[in-house]
Amino acid sequence: MCYDLKPYINIHRMKKIFVSILTCLLMVACGSKEKENANNDKPQKTVLILFYSQTGATASVANQIKSCMDADVEEIICENPYAGNFEETIERCKKEREKGEIPAIKPIKSKVQEYDIIFLGYPIWFGTYASPIASLLDKVNLTGKMIVPFCTFGSGGLESSIEDLKTQLPNSIIMDGFGIRNARLKYLTEELDDFLKRNGYMQGKVEEQTDFKVQDELSESDKEVFHQACDNYPFPLGTPSSVSKRYTSKGTEFRFITRNSPDDVSAKSTVYVELRNEKDAKAEFTKVVR
Ligand SMILES: Cc1cc2nc3c(=O)[nH]c(=O)nc-3n(C[C@H](O)[C@H](O)[C@H](O)COP(=O)(O)O)c2cc1C
C-alpha cells in the first residue's frame, strides 16, 4: 500500500502555519483590546518597538515599522554612548567583552509589561545583537512576550542573533525576524512591507515565494553574478562552490554556498544575492549566513 506521507512529514511548514495562525490571533486579540479601551482616555497599546541604534540604520527601520503600524517606540540609550567611529567602537567592545562587561543603559520608560508584542531592534555586532541589547535583557523581564527581532548589518547576523535570543529568553516567544544590510536601506520600504504582510502584522497580499531547490554546479555567469555582488565588500565572503536560484517578479535570487578556498571541502557560509530585472541592475548580496 502506498500512502502520501508528504503532508505529515512537512512538520517545518506546519509549524510555520501554526505560528502564522497564532500571530493572526494575537493581532486580532490586540485589535479587540484596543476596541475594549476605546472609551478610555488612553487606549492601551499592545505593540512596542524597542530598539538600539548607534549610527542610525536600525533607527530608520524602527521608524519605518512605526509608520506601518499602531505602536509605541522607545530607543535604548547607553549611559556612556558608543560615540566613536567604527574602529573605536570595535576596540571598546572588544575590551568590554574581554572583561565580561555590558554597557549600562538608561532606565526604560515604557511599561514593557503592558505590551503583548515587542519589536526588538539592534545592529549586529560580532555576529549577534549589539551589547546594549544584552543590557536590556539583563534589566527587563520579557517572560511570555512575543518578540519580533529586527536588525541591520554589514553582511548578516539575523539568524545567529535570533538563536542567541532564544537561548537568553527561553520563556519568550521569539518570532521570525527582519534583517537588512545597511548598504541596501534603499529597499527598506518594500522589504519591510513584504515582511510585515507575510507574517501577518499588516494586512495585504504578498507574492507567493518558492523554496530554493538543491544546490547545482556553478556556470560562468553564476560566478560573474557572485563576483559582481561580493568582490567590493571589505571582508572576504569566500569562494562560491554551488548555487541554487529562485525567480520572483523582481528578479532572480541566488543562494551560493562558499568555501574558504577552492581546495577547501567544508562550507564557509551561505551568501544570498539578488539580481533585479531592472535596466543596468547590478547583483548585490542581501545577506550572509555563517
Ligand atoms: C562593534 C561593531 C561590530 C559589528 N559587527 C558586525 C558583524 O559581526 N556583522 C555584520 O554584518 N556587521 C557588523 N557591524 C556593522 C553593523 O551591524 C552595521 O553597521 C549596522 O547597520 C549599524 O547599525 P546602526 O546604524 O543602527 O548602529 C558591526 C559594527 C560595529 C560597530
PDB file of C-alpha atoms and ligand atoms in Angstrom:
ATOM      1  CA  MET A   1       0.000   0.000   0.000  1.00  0.00           C
ATOM      2  CA  CYS A   2       1.294   3.434  -0.748  1.00  0.00           C
ATOM      3  CA  TYR A   3       0.391   6.442   1.349  1.00  0.00           C
ATOM      4  CA  ASP A   4       1.278  10.003   0.568  1.00  0.00           C
ATOM      5  CA  LEU A   5       3.299  10.948   3.645  1.00  0.00           C
ATOM      6  CA  LYS A   6       4.232  14.427   2.419  1.00  0.00           C
ATOM      7  CA  PRO A   7       1.610  16.324   4.440  1.00  0.00           C
ATOM      8  CA  TYR A   8       2.738  14.527   7.582  1.00  0.00           C
ATOM      9  CA  ILE A   9       6.464  14.907   7.182  1.00  0.00           C
ATOM     10  CA  ASN A  10       6.448  18.606   6.355  1.00  0.00           C
ATOM     11  CA  ILE A  11       6.492  19.487  10.050  1.00  0.00           C
ATOM     12  CA  HIS A  12       8.502  22.663   9.458  1.00  0.00           C
ATOM     13  CA  ARG A  13       5.794  24.026   7.179  1.00  0.00           C
ATOM     14  CA  MET A  14       3.062  23.039   9.648  1.00  0.00           C
ATOM     15  CA  LYS A  15       4.996  24.804  12.406  1.00  0.00           C
ATOM     16  CA  LYS A  16       5.176  27.974  10.280  1.00  0.00           C
ATOM     17  CA  ILE A  17       1.443  27.802   9.553  1.00  0.00           C
ATOM     18  CA  PHE A  18       0.758  27.334  13.283  1.00  0.00           C
ATOM     19  CA  VAL A  19       2.934  30.337  14.187  1.00  0.00           C
ATOM     20  CA  SER A  20       1.193  32.447  11.498  1.00  0.00           C
ATOM     21  CA  ILE A  21      -2.230  31.492  12.890  1.00  0.00           C
ATOM     22  CA  LEU A  22      -1.008  32.313  16.409  1.00  0.00           C
ATOM     23  CA  THR A  23       0.284  35.666  15.158  1.00  0.00           C
ATOM     24  CA  CYS A  24      -3.028  36.476  13.484  1.00  0.00           C
ATOM     25  CA  LEU A  25      -4.943  35.514  16.631  1.00  0.00           C
ATOM     26  CA  LEU A  26      -2.688  37.718  18.713  1.00  0.00           C
ATOM     27  CA  MET A  27      -3.117  40.609  16.284  1.00  0.00           C
ATOM     28  CA  VAL A  28      -6.905  40.138  16.404  1.00  0.00           C
ATOM     29  CA  ALA A  29      -6.661  39.982  20.196  1.00  0.00           C
ATOM     30  CA  CYS A  30      -4.650  43.209  20.171  1.00  0.00           C
ATOM     31  CA  GLY A  31      -7.276  44.841  17.976  1.00  0.00           C
ATOM     32  CA  SER A  32     -10.079  43.883  20.325  1.00  0.00           C
ATOM     33  CA  LYS A  33      -8.085  45.091  23.308  1.00  0.00           C
ATOM     34  CA  GLU A  34      -7.774  48.462  21.567  1.00  0.00           C
ATOM     35  CA  LYS A  35     -11.519  48.438  20.984  1.00  0.00           C
ATOM     36  CA  GLU A  36     -12.268  47.489  24.579  1.00  0.00           C
ATOM     37  CA  ASN A  37     -10.301  50.526  25.667  1.00  0.00           C
ATOM     38  CA  ALA A  38     -11.788  52.794  23.041  1.00  0.00           C
ATOM     39  CA  ASN A  39     -13.839  54.697  25.595  1.00  0.00           C
ATOM     40  CA  ASN A  40     -10.917  55.336  27.938  1.00  0.00           C
ATOM     41  CA  ASP A  41      -8.808  58.440  27.554  1.00  0.00           C
ATOM     42  CA  LYS A  42      -5.662  56.413  26.958  1.00  0.00           C
ATOM     43  CA  PRO A  43      -6.251  53.290  24.892  1.00  0.00           C
ATOM     44  CA  GLN A  44      -3.871  50.509  25.878  1.00  0.00           C
ATOM     45  CA  LYS A  45      -1.173  49.941  23.281  1.00  0.00           C
ATOM     46  CA  THR A  46      -0.107  46.421  22.665  1.00  0.00           C
ATOM     47  CA  VAL A  47       2.872  46.787  20.321  1.00  0.00           C
ATOM     48  CA  LEU A  48       6.135  48.353  21.457  1.00  0.00           C
ATOM     49  CA  ILE A  49       9.116  48.975  19.210  1.00  0.00           C
ATOM     50  CA  LEU A  50      12.192  48.907  21.400  1.00  0.00           C
ATOM     51  CA  PHE A  51      15.494  49.450  19.650  1.00  0.00           C
ATOM     52  CA  TYR A  52      19.138  50.376  19.947  1.00  0.00           C
ATOM     53  CA  SER A  53      20.975  52.103  17.102  1.00  0.00           C
ATOM     54  CA  GLN A  54      24.465  53.536  17.145  1.00  0.00           C
ATOM     55  CA  THR A  55      24.676  55.145  13.717  1.00  0.00           C
ATOM     56  CA  GLY A  56      21.033  55.447  12.670  1.00  0.00           C
ATOM     57  CA  ALA A  57      20.461  52.464  10.364  1.00  0.00           C
ATOM     58  CA  THR A  58      18.387  50.445  12.842  1.00  0.00           C
ATOM     59  CA  ALA A  59      16.594  53.644  13.890  1.00  0.00           C
ATOM     60  CA  SER A  60      15.401  54.075  10.296  1.00  0.00           C
ATOM     61  CA  VAL A  61      13.935  50.541  10.350  1.00  0.00           C
ATOM     62  CA  ALA A  62      12.219  51.293  13.693  1.00  0.00           C
ATOM     63  CA  ASN A  63      10.700  54.473  12.225  1.00  0.00           C
ATOM     64  CA  GLN A  64       9.523  52.609   9.156  1.00  0.00           C
ATOM     65  CA  ILE A  65       7.844  49.923  11.296  1.00  0.00           C
ATOM     66  CA  LYS A  66       6.193  52.693  13.306  1.00  0.00           C
ATOM     67  CA  SER A  67       4.842  54.245  10.091  1.00  0.00           C
ATOM     68  CA  CYS A  68       3.226  50.898   9.189  1.00  0.00           C
ATOM     69  CA  MET A  69       1.507  50.011  12.437  1.00  0.00           C
ATOM     70  CA  ASP A  70      -0.036  51.374  15.605  1.00  0.00           C
ATOM     71  CA  ALA A  71       2.829  51.048  18.066  1.00  0.00           C
ATOM     72  CA  ASP A  72       4.793  52.924  20.677  1.00  0.00           C
ATOM     73  CA  VAL A  73       8.533  53.392  20.200  1.00  0.00           C
ATOM     74  CA  GLU A  74      11.422  53.711  22.607  1.00  0.00           C
ATOM     75  CA  GLU A  75      15.111  53.946  21.891  1.00  0.00           C
ATOM     76  CA  ILE A  76      17.583  52.232  24.207  1.00  0.00           C
ATOM     77  CA  ILE A  77      20.206  54.762  25.270  1.00  0.00           C
ATOM     78  CA  CYS A  78      23.592  53.927  26.802  1.00  0.00           C
ATOM     79  CA  GLU A  79      24.733  55.837  29.887  1.00  0.00           C
ATOM     80  CA  ASN A  80      28.100  56.204  28.200  1.00  0.00           C
ATOM     81  CA  PRO A  81      27.244  56.207  24.472  1.00  0.00           C
ATOM     82  CA  TYR A  82      29.385  54.437  21.880  1.00  0.00           C
ATOM     83  CA  ALA A  83      30.272  57.740  20.300  1.00  0.00           C
ATOM     84  CA  GLY A  84      33.367  56.809  18.340  1.00  0.00           C
ATOM     85  CA  ASN A  85      33.839  55.684  14.766  1.00  0.00           C
ATOM     86  CA  PHE A  86      33.728  52.049  13.652  1.00  0.00           C
ATOM     87  CA  GLU A  87      37.292  51.175  14.766  1.00  0.00           C
ATOM     88  CA  GLU A  88      36.892  52.918  18.137  1.00  0.00           C
ATOM     89  CA  THR A  89      33.599  51.123  18.793  1.00  0.00           C
ATOM     90  CA  ILE A  90      35.171  47.778  17.857  1.00  0.00           C
ATOM     91  CA  GLU A  91      38.048  48.466  20.281  1.00  0.00           C
ATOM     92  CA  ARG A  92      35.724  49.435  23.139  1.00  0.00           C
ATOM     93  CA  CYS A  93      33.513  46.383  22.516  1.00  0.00           C
ATOM     94  CA  LYS A  94      36.498  44.055  22.455  1.00  0.00           C
ATOM     95  CA  LYS A  95      37.729  45.397  25.784  1.00  0.00           C
ATOM     96  CA  GLU A  96      34.257  45.082  27.322  1.00  0.00           C
ATOM     97  CA  ARG A  97      33.918  41.525  26.053  1.00  0.00           C
ATOM     98  CA  GLU A  98      37.322  40.539  27.439  1.00  0.00           C
ATOM     99  CA  LYS A  99      36.251  41.850  30.837  1.00  0.00           C
ATOM    100  CA  GLY A 100      32.770  40.285  30.542  1.00  0.00           C
ATOM    101  CA  GLU A 101      31.163  43.734  30.817  1.00  0.00           C
ATOM    102  CA  ILE A 102      27.952  45.037  29.279  1.00  0.00           C
ATOM    103  CA  PRO A 103      27.228  48.761  28.924  1.00  0.00           C
ATOM    104  CA  ALA A 104      24.945  50.492  31.422  1.00  0.00           C
ATOM    105  CA  ILE A 105      21.742  51.718  29.778  1.00  0.00           C
ATOM    106  CA  LYS A 106      19.312  54.425  30.874  1.00  0.00           C
ATOM    107  CA  PRO A 107      16.110  53.135  32.504  1.00  0.00           C
ATOM    108  CA  ILE A 108      13.426  52.052  30.026  1.00  0.00           C
ATOM    109  CA  LYS A 109      10.478  54.440  30.328  1.00  0.00           C
ATOM    110  CA  SER A 110       7.850  52.222  28.667  1.00  0.00           C
ATOM    111  CA  LYS A 111       5.859  49.847  30.816  1.00  0.00           C
ATOM    112  CA  VAL A 112       7.013  46.796  28.900  1.00  0.00           C
ATOM    113  CA  GLN A 113       4.645  44.537  30.868  1.00  0.00           C
ATOM    114  CA  GLU A 114       1.663  46.289  29.283  1.00  0.00           C
ATOM    115  CA  TYR A 115       2.576  45.226  25.762  1.00  0.00           C
ATOM    116  CA  ASP A 116       1.923  41.889  24.080  1.00  0.00           C
ATOM    117  CA  ILE A 117       4.328  42.216  21.175  1.00  0.00           C
ATOM    118  CA  ILE A 118       7.802  43.726  21.307  1.00  0.00           C
ATOM    119  CA  PHE A 119       9.582  44.555  18.062  1.00  0.00           C
ATOM    120  CA  LEU A 120      13.188  44.410  19.268  1.00  0.00           C
ATOM    121  CA  GLY A 121      15.720  46.177  17.040  1.00  0.00           C
ATOM    122  CA  TYR A 122      19.509  46.247  17.029  1.00  0.00           C
ATOM    123  CA  PRO A 123      22.595  46.420  14.848  1.00  0.00           C
ATOM    124  CA  ILE A 124      24.569  43.187  14.548  1.00  0.00           C
ATOM    125  CA  TRP A 125      27.826  43.356  16.491  1.00  0.00           C
ATOM    126  CA  PHE A 126      30.228  40.444  16.261  1.00  0.00           C
ATOM    127  CA  GLY A 127      27.611  38.165  14.726  1.00  0.00           C
ATOM    128  CA  THR A 128      24.881  38.801  17.297  1.00  0.00           C
ATOM    129  CA  TYR A 129      22.729  41.565  18.845  1.00  0.00           C
ATOM    130  CA  ALA A 130      24.669  44.680  19.910  1.00  0.00           C
ATOM    131  CA  SER A 131      25.793  44.730  23.559  1.00  0.00           C
ATOM    132  CA  PRO A 132      23.188  47.307  24.765  1.00  0.00           C
ATOM    133  CA  ILE A 133      20.570  44.635  23.988  1.00  0.00           C
ATOM    134  CA  ALA A 134      22.359  42.264  26.377  1.00  0.00           C
ATOM    135  CA  SER A 135      21.992  45.021  28.989  1.00  0.00           C
ATOM    136  CA  LEU A 136      18.290  45.341  28.194  1.00  0.00           C
ATOM    137  CA  LEU A 137      17.723  41.585  28.571  1.00  0.00           C
ATOM    138  CA  ASP A 138      19.501  41.808  31.913  1.00  0.00           C
ATOM    139  CA  LYS A 139      17.194  44.575  33.151  1.00  0.00           C
ATOM    140  CA  VAL A 140      13.770  43.995  31.639  1.00  0.00           C
ATOM    141  CA  ASN A 141      11.548  40.971  32.160  1.00  0.00           C
ATOM    142  CA  LEU A 142      10.319  39.741  28.781  1.00  0.00           C
ATOM    143  CA  THR A 143       8.783  36.496  30.028  1.00  0.00           C
ATOM    144  CA  GLY A 144       5.756  35.484  27.971  1.00  0.00           C
ATOM    145  CA  LYS A 145       6.221  38.300  25.472  1.00  0.00           C
ATOM    146  CA  MET A 146       6.128  37.763  21.759  1.00  0.00           C
ATOM    147  CA  ILE A 147       9.407  39.172  20.433  1.00  0.00           C
ATOM    148  CA  VAL A 148       9.846  40.146  16.789  1.00  0.00           C
ATOM    149  CA  PRO A 149      13.566  40.801  16.184  1.00  0.00           C
ATOM    150  CA  PHE A 150      14.718  43.271  13.545  1.00  0.00           C
ATOM    151  CA  CYS A 151      18.243  44.293  12.724  1.00  0.00           C
ATOM    152  CA  THR A 152      20.652  45.936  10.332  1.00  0.00           C
ATOM    153  CA  PHE A 153      24.104  44.645   9.489  1.00  0.00           C
ATOM    154  CA  GLY A 154      27.074  44.978   7.176  1.00  0.00           C
ATOM    155  CA  SER A 155      26.790  41.431   5.868  1.00  0.00           C
ATOM    156  CA  GLY A 156      24.491  39.363   8.095  1.00  0.00           C
ATOM    157  CA  GLY A 157      23.717  38.010  11.550  1.00  0.00           C
ATOM    158  CA  LEU A 158      19.915  37.968  11.877  1.00  0.00           C
ATOM    159  CA  GLU A 159      19.773  34.159  12.167  1.00  0.00           C
ATOM    160  CA  SER A 160      22.559  33.832  14.751  1.00  0.00           C
ATOM    161  CA  SER A 161      21.163  36.720  16.811  1.00  0.00           C
ATOM    162  CA  ILE A 162      17.753  35.006  16.848  1.00  0.00           C
ATOM    163  CA  GLU A 163      19.383  31.802  18.082  1.00  0.00           C
ATOM    164  CA  ASP A 164      21.065  33.793  20.855  1.00  0.00           C
ATOM    165  CA  LEU A 165      17.771  35.479  21.790  1.00  0.00           C
ATOM    166  CA  LYS A 166      16.102  32.066  22.008  1.00  0.00           C
ATOM    167  CA  THR A 167      18.845  30.914  24.386  1.00  0.00           C
ATOM    168  CA  GLN A 168      18.673  34.069  26.504  1.00  0.00           C
ATOM    169  CA  LEU A 169      14.878  34.245  26.560  1.00  0.00           C
ATOM    170  CA  PRO A 170      13.619  30.658  26.873  1.00  0.00           C
ATOM    171  CA  ASN A 171      10.295  31.905  28.262  1.00  0.00           C
ATOM    172  CA  SER A 172       9.542  34.375  25.470  1.00  0.00           C
ATOM    173  CA  ILE A 173       8.166  33.591  22.031  1.00  0.00           C
ATOM    174  CA  ILE A 174      10.843  34.571  19.531  1.00  0.00           C
ATOM    175  CA  MET A 175       9.306  35.060  16.108  1.00  0.00           C
ATOM    176  CA  ASP A 176      10.889  35.160  12.648  1.00  0.00           C
ATOM    177  CA  GLY A 177      12.773  38.417  12.289  1.00  0.00           C
ATOM    178  CA  PHE A 178      13.551  41.093   9.738  1.00  0.00           C
ATOM    179  CA  GLY A 179      17.101  41.963   8.721  1.00  0.00           C
ATOM    180  CA  ILE A 180      18.560  44.243   6.092  1.00  0.00           C
ATOM    181  CA  ARG A 181      22.088  45.223   5.065  1.00  0.00           C
ATOM    182  CA  ASN A 182      22.782  48.858   5.808  1.00  0.00           C
ATOM    183  CA  ALA A 183      24.043  49.162   2.199  1.00  0.00           C
ATOM    184  CA  ARG A 184      20.551  48.174   0.981  1.00  0.00           C
ATOM    185  CA  LEU A 185      18.383  50.508   3.051  1.00  0.00           C
ATOM    186  CA  LYS A 186      17.103  51.920  -0.257  1.00  0.00           C
ATOM    187  CA  TYR A 187      14.927  48.771  -0.375  1.00  0.00           C
ATOM    188  CA  LEU A 188      13.740  49.110   3.239  1.00  0.00           C
ATOM    189  CA  THR A 189      10.174  50.212   2.463  1.00  0.00           C
ATOM    190  CA  GLU A 190       9.398  47.346   0.077  1.00  0.00           C
ATOM    191  CA  GLU A 191      11.250  44.629   2.030  1.00  0.00           C
ATOM    192  CA  LEU A 192       9.697  45.611   5.354  1.00  0.00           C
ATOM    193  CA  ASP A 193       6.256  45.855   3.772  1.00  0.00           C
ATOM    194  CA  ASP A 194       6.693  42.290   2.470  1.00  0.00           C
ATOM    195  CA  PHE A 195       7.891  41.040   5.890  1.00  0.00           C
ATOM    196  CA  LEU A 196       5.056  42.681   7.834  1.00  0.00           C
ATOM    197  CA  LYS A 197       2.404  41.366   5.458  1.00  0.00           C
ATOM    198  CA  ARG A 198       3.928  37.889   5.071  1.00  0.00           C
ATOM    199  CA  ASN A 199       3.980  37.475   8.839  1.00  0.00           C
ATOM    200  CA  GLY A 200       0.502  38.843   9.454  1.00  0.00           C
ATOM    201  CA  TYR A 201       1.427  42.125  11.206  1.00  0.00           C
ATOM    202  CA  MET A 202      -0.069  44.150   8.369  1.00  0.00           C
ATOM    203  CA  GLN A 203      -2.893  43.399   6.001  1.00  0.00           C
ATOM    204  CA  GLY A 204      -2.246  42.936   2.295  1.00  0.00           C
ATOM    205  CA  LYS A 205      -1.237  40.426  -0.330  1.00  0.00           C
ATOM    206  CA  VAL A 206       2.300  39.192  -0.937  1.00  0.00           C
ATOM    207  CA  GLU A 207       3.783  37.291  -3.830  1.00  0.00           C
ATOM    208  CA  GLU A 208       3.962  33.550  -3.301  1.00  0.00           C
ATOM    209  CA  GLN A 209       7.535  32.503  -2.511  1.00  0.00           C
ATOM    210  CA  THR A 210       9.000  29.254  -3.784  1.00  0.00           C
ATOM    211  CA  ASP A 211      11.743  27.481  -1.819  1.00  0.00           C
ATOM    212  CA  PHE A 212      15.296  27.275  -3.096  1.00  0.00           C
ATOM    213  CA  LYS A 213      15.927  23.877  -4.686  1.00  0.00           C
ATOM    214  CA  VAL A 214      19.022  21.662  -4.382  1.00  0.00           C
ATOM    215  CA  GLN A 215      22.415  23.248  -4.955  1.00  0.00           C
ATOM    216  CA  ASP A 216      23.775  22.989  -8.502  1.00  0.00           C
ATOM    217  CA  GLU A 217      27.126  23.378 -10.173  1.00  0.00           C
ATOM    218  CA  LEU A 218      28.099  26.942 -10.990  1.00  0.00           C
ATOM    219  CA  SER A 219      28.000  28.261 -14.544  1.00  0.00           C
ATOM    220  CA  GLU A 220      30.367  31.011 -15.662  1.00  0.00           C
ATOM    221  CA  SER A 221      27.527  33.544 -15.481  1.00  0.00           C
ATOM    222  CA  ASP A 222      26.694  32.452 -11.896  1.00  0.00           C
ATOM    223  CA  LYS A 223      30.323  33.089 -10.943  1.00  0.00           C
ATOM    224  CA  GLU A 224      30.129  36.521 -12.554  1.00  0.00           C
ATOM    225  CA  VAL A 225      26.994  37.337 -10.541  1.00  0.00           C
ATOM    226  CA  PHE A 226      28.741  36.279  -7.314  1.00  0.00           C
ATOM    227  CA  HIS A 227      31.826  38.382  -8.030  1.00  0.00           C
ATOM    228  CA  GLN A 228      29.778  41.405  -9.028  1.00  0.00           C
ATOM    229  CA  ALA A 229      27.822  41.154  -5.764  1.00  0.00           C
ATOM    230  CA  CYS A 230      30.640  40.327  -3.365  1.00  0.00           C
ATOM    231  CA  ASP A 231      34.048  41.436  -4.612  1.00  0.00           C
ATOM    232  CA  ASN A 232      33.808  45.024  -3.376  1.00  0.00           C
ATOM    233  CA  TYR A 233      32.792  44.020   0.172  1.00  0.00           C
ATOM    234  CA  PRO A 234      35.742  44.753   2.521  1.00  0.00           C
ATOM    235  CA  PHE A 235      35.657  41.315   4.205  1.00  0.00           C
ATOM    236  CA  PRO A 236      36.128  38.093   2.210  1.00  0.00           C
ATOM    237  CA  LEU A 237      32.916  36.137   1.658  1.00  0.00           C
ATOM    238  CA  GLY A 238      34.642  33.009   0.340  1.00  0.00           C
ATOM    239  CA  THR A 239      34.830  31.157  -2.954  1.00  0.00           C
ATOM    240  CA  PRO A 240      31.454  30.066  -4.361  1.00  0.00           C
ATOM    241  CA  SER A 241      31.149  26.285  -4.758  1.00  0.00           C
ATOM    242  CA  SER A 242      27.477  25.727  -5.667  1.00  0.00           C
ATOM    243  CA  VAL A 243      24.317  27.695  -6.387  1.00  0.00           C
ATOM    244  CA  SER A 244      20.548  27.440  -6.254  1.00  0.00           C
ATOM    245  CA  LYS A 245      18.173  30.010  -7.778  1.00  0.00           C
ATOM    246  CA  ARG A 246      14.611  31.142  -7.481  1.00  0.00           C
ATOM    247  CA  TYR A 247      12.678  33.636  -9.555  1.00  0.00           C
ATOM    248  CA  THR A 248      10.375  36.410  -8.404  1.00  0.00           C
ATOM    249  CA  SER A 249       8.612  39.271 -10.161  1.00  0.00           C
ATOM    250  CA  LYS A 250      11.536  41.496  -9.047  1.00  0.00           C
ATOM    251  CA  GLY A 251      14.315  39.352 -10.463  1.00  0.00           C
ATOM    252  CA  THR A 252      16.488  36.355  -9.608  1.00  0.00           C
ATOM    253  CA  GLU A 253      17.645  35.338  -6.145  1.00  0.00           C
ATOM    254  CA  PHE A 254      20.781  33.230  -5.856  1.00  0.00           C
ATOM    255  CA  ARG A 255      21.870  31.112  -2.910  1.00  0.00           C
ATOM    256  CA  PHE A 256      25.605  30.460  -3.067  1.00  0.00           C
ATOM    257  CA  ILE A 257      27.463  28.085  -0.752  1.00  0.00           C
ATOM    258  CA  THR A 258      31.025  29.336  -0.323  1.00  0.00           C
ATOM    259  CA  ARG A 259      34.263  27.797   0.885  1.00  0.00           C
ATOM    260  CA  ASN A 260      37.391  29.385   2.317  1.00  0.00           C
ATOM    261  CA  SER A 261      39.360  28.474  -0.807  1.00  0.00           C
ATOM    262  CA  PRO A 262      38.754  26.416  -3.993  1.00  0.00           C
ATOM    263  CA  ASP A 263      40.524  23.358  -2.398  1.00  0.00           C
ATOM    264  CA  ASP A 264      38.632  23.562   0.893  1.00  0.00           C
ATOM    265  CA  VAL A 265      35.874  20.961   1.238  1.00  0.00           C
ATOM    266  CA  SER A 266      33.971  22.408   4.203  1.00  0.00           C
ATOM    267  CA  ALA A 267      31.357  25.112   3.681  1.00  0.00           C
ATOM    268  CA  LYS A 268      32.219  28.603   4.951  1.00  0.00           C
ATOM    269  CA  SER A 269      28.887  30.360   4.591  1.00  0.00           C
ATOM    270  CA  THR A 270      25.740  30.824   2.555  1.00  0.00           C
ATOM    271  CA  VAL A 271      25.578  34.027   0.555  1.00  0.00           C
ATOM    272  CA  TYR A 272      22.249  35.275  -0.801  1.00  0.00           C
ATOM    273  CA  VAL A 273      22.396  37.519  -3.869  1.00  0.00           C
ATOM    274  CA  GLU A 274      19.720  39.426  -5.748  1.00  0.00           C
ATOM    275  CA  LEU A 275      19.809  40.471  -9.386  1.00  0.00           C
ATOM    276  CA  ARG A 276      16.882  42.689 -10.239  1.00  0.00           C
ATOM    277  CA  ASN A 277      15.073  42.786 -13.597  1.00  0.00           C
ATOM    278  CA  GLU A 278      15.985  46.441 -13.969  1.00  0.00           C
ATOM    279  CA  LYS A 279      17.965  48.112 -16.699  1.00  0.00           C
ATOM    280  CA  ASP A 280      21.696  48.182 -15.777  1.00  0.00           C
ATOM    281  CA  ALA A 281      20.924  46.410 -12.477  1.00  0.00           C
ATOM    282  CA  LYS A 282      23.983  45.130 -10.624  1.00  0.00           C
ATOM    283  CA  ALA A 283      23.902  41.986  -8.491  1.00  0.00           C
ATOM    284  CA  GLU A 284      24.001  42.728  -4.731  1.00  0.00           C
ATOM    285  CA  PHE A 285      24.283  40.331  -1.847  1.00  0.00           C
ATOM    286  CA  THR A 286      21.366  40.566   0.557  1.00  0.00           C
ATOM    287  CA  LYS A 287      22.798  38.592   3.480  1.00  0.00           C
ATOM    288  CA  VAL A 288      25.455  36.127   4.544  1.00  0.00           C
ATOM    289  CA  VAL A 289      24.520  33.279   6.889  1.00  0.00           C
ATOM    290  CA  ARG A 290      27.600  31.957   8.677  1.00  0.00           C
TER     291      ARG A 290
HETATM  292  C1  LIG B   1      31.300  46.876  17.088  1.00  0.00           C
HETATM  293  C2  LIG B   1      30.667  46.525  15.762  1.00  0.00           C
HETATM  294  C3  LIG B   1      30.614  45.202  15.370  1.00  0.00           C
HETATM  295  C4  LIG B   1      29.980  44.864  14.154  1.00  0.00           C
HETATM  296  N1  LIG B   1      29.903  43.535  13.813  1.00  0.00           N
HETATM  297  C5  LIG B   1      29.244  43.195  12.681  1.00  0.00           C
HETATM  298  C6  LIG B   1      29.105  41.823  12.327  1.00  0.00           C
HETATM  299  O1  LIG B   1      29.551  40.908  13.033  1.00  0.00           O
HETATM  300  N2  LIG B   1      28.447  41.516  11.180  1.00  0.00           N
HETATM  301  C7  LIG B   1      27.934  42.487  10.367  1.00  0.00           C
HETATM  302  O2  LIG B   1      27.355  42.149   9.352  1.00  0.00           O
HETATM  303  N3  LIG B   1      28.041  43.802  10.686  1.00  0.00           N
HETATM  304  C8  LIG B   1      28.672  44.168  11.820  1.00  0.00           C
HETATM  305  N4  LIG B   1      28.776  45.503  12.160  1.00  0.00           N
HETATM  306  C9  LIG B   1      28.137  46.506  11.294  1.00  0.00           C
HETATM  307  C10 LIG B   1      26.776  46.975  11.858  1.00  0.00           C
HETATM  308  O3  LIG B   1      25.940  45.882  12.145  1.00  0.00           O
HETATM  309  C11 LIG B   1      26.063  47.873  10.856  1.00  0.00           C
HETATM  310  O4  LIG B   1      26.859  48.950  10.525  1.00  0.00           O
HETATM  311  C12 LIG B   1      24.689  48.327  11.348  1.00  0.00           C
HETATM  312  O5  LIG B   1      23.865  48.652  10.267  1.00  0.00           O
HETATM  313  C13 LIG B   1      24.793  49.560  12.254  1.00  0.00           C
HETATM  314  O6  LIG B   1      23.502  49.874  12.711  1.00  0.00           O
HETATM  315  P1  LIG B   1      23.155  51.239  13.465  1.00  0.00           P
HETATM  316  O7  LIG B   1      23.380  52.335  12.455  1.00  0.00           O
HETATM  317  O8  LIG B   1      21.735  51.109  13.847  1.00  0.00           O
HETATM  318  O9  LIG B   1      24.075  51.367  14.635  1.00  0.00           O
HETATM  319  C14 LIG B   1      29.413  45.868  13.336  1.00  0.00           C
HETATM  320  C15 LIG B   1      29.519  47.222  13.733  1.00  0.00           C
HETATM  321  C16 LIG B   1      30.134  47.543  14.931  1.00  0.00           C
HETATM  322  C17 LIG B   1      30.214  48.994  15.342  1.00  0.00           C
END
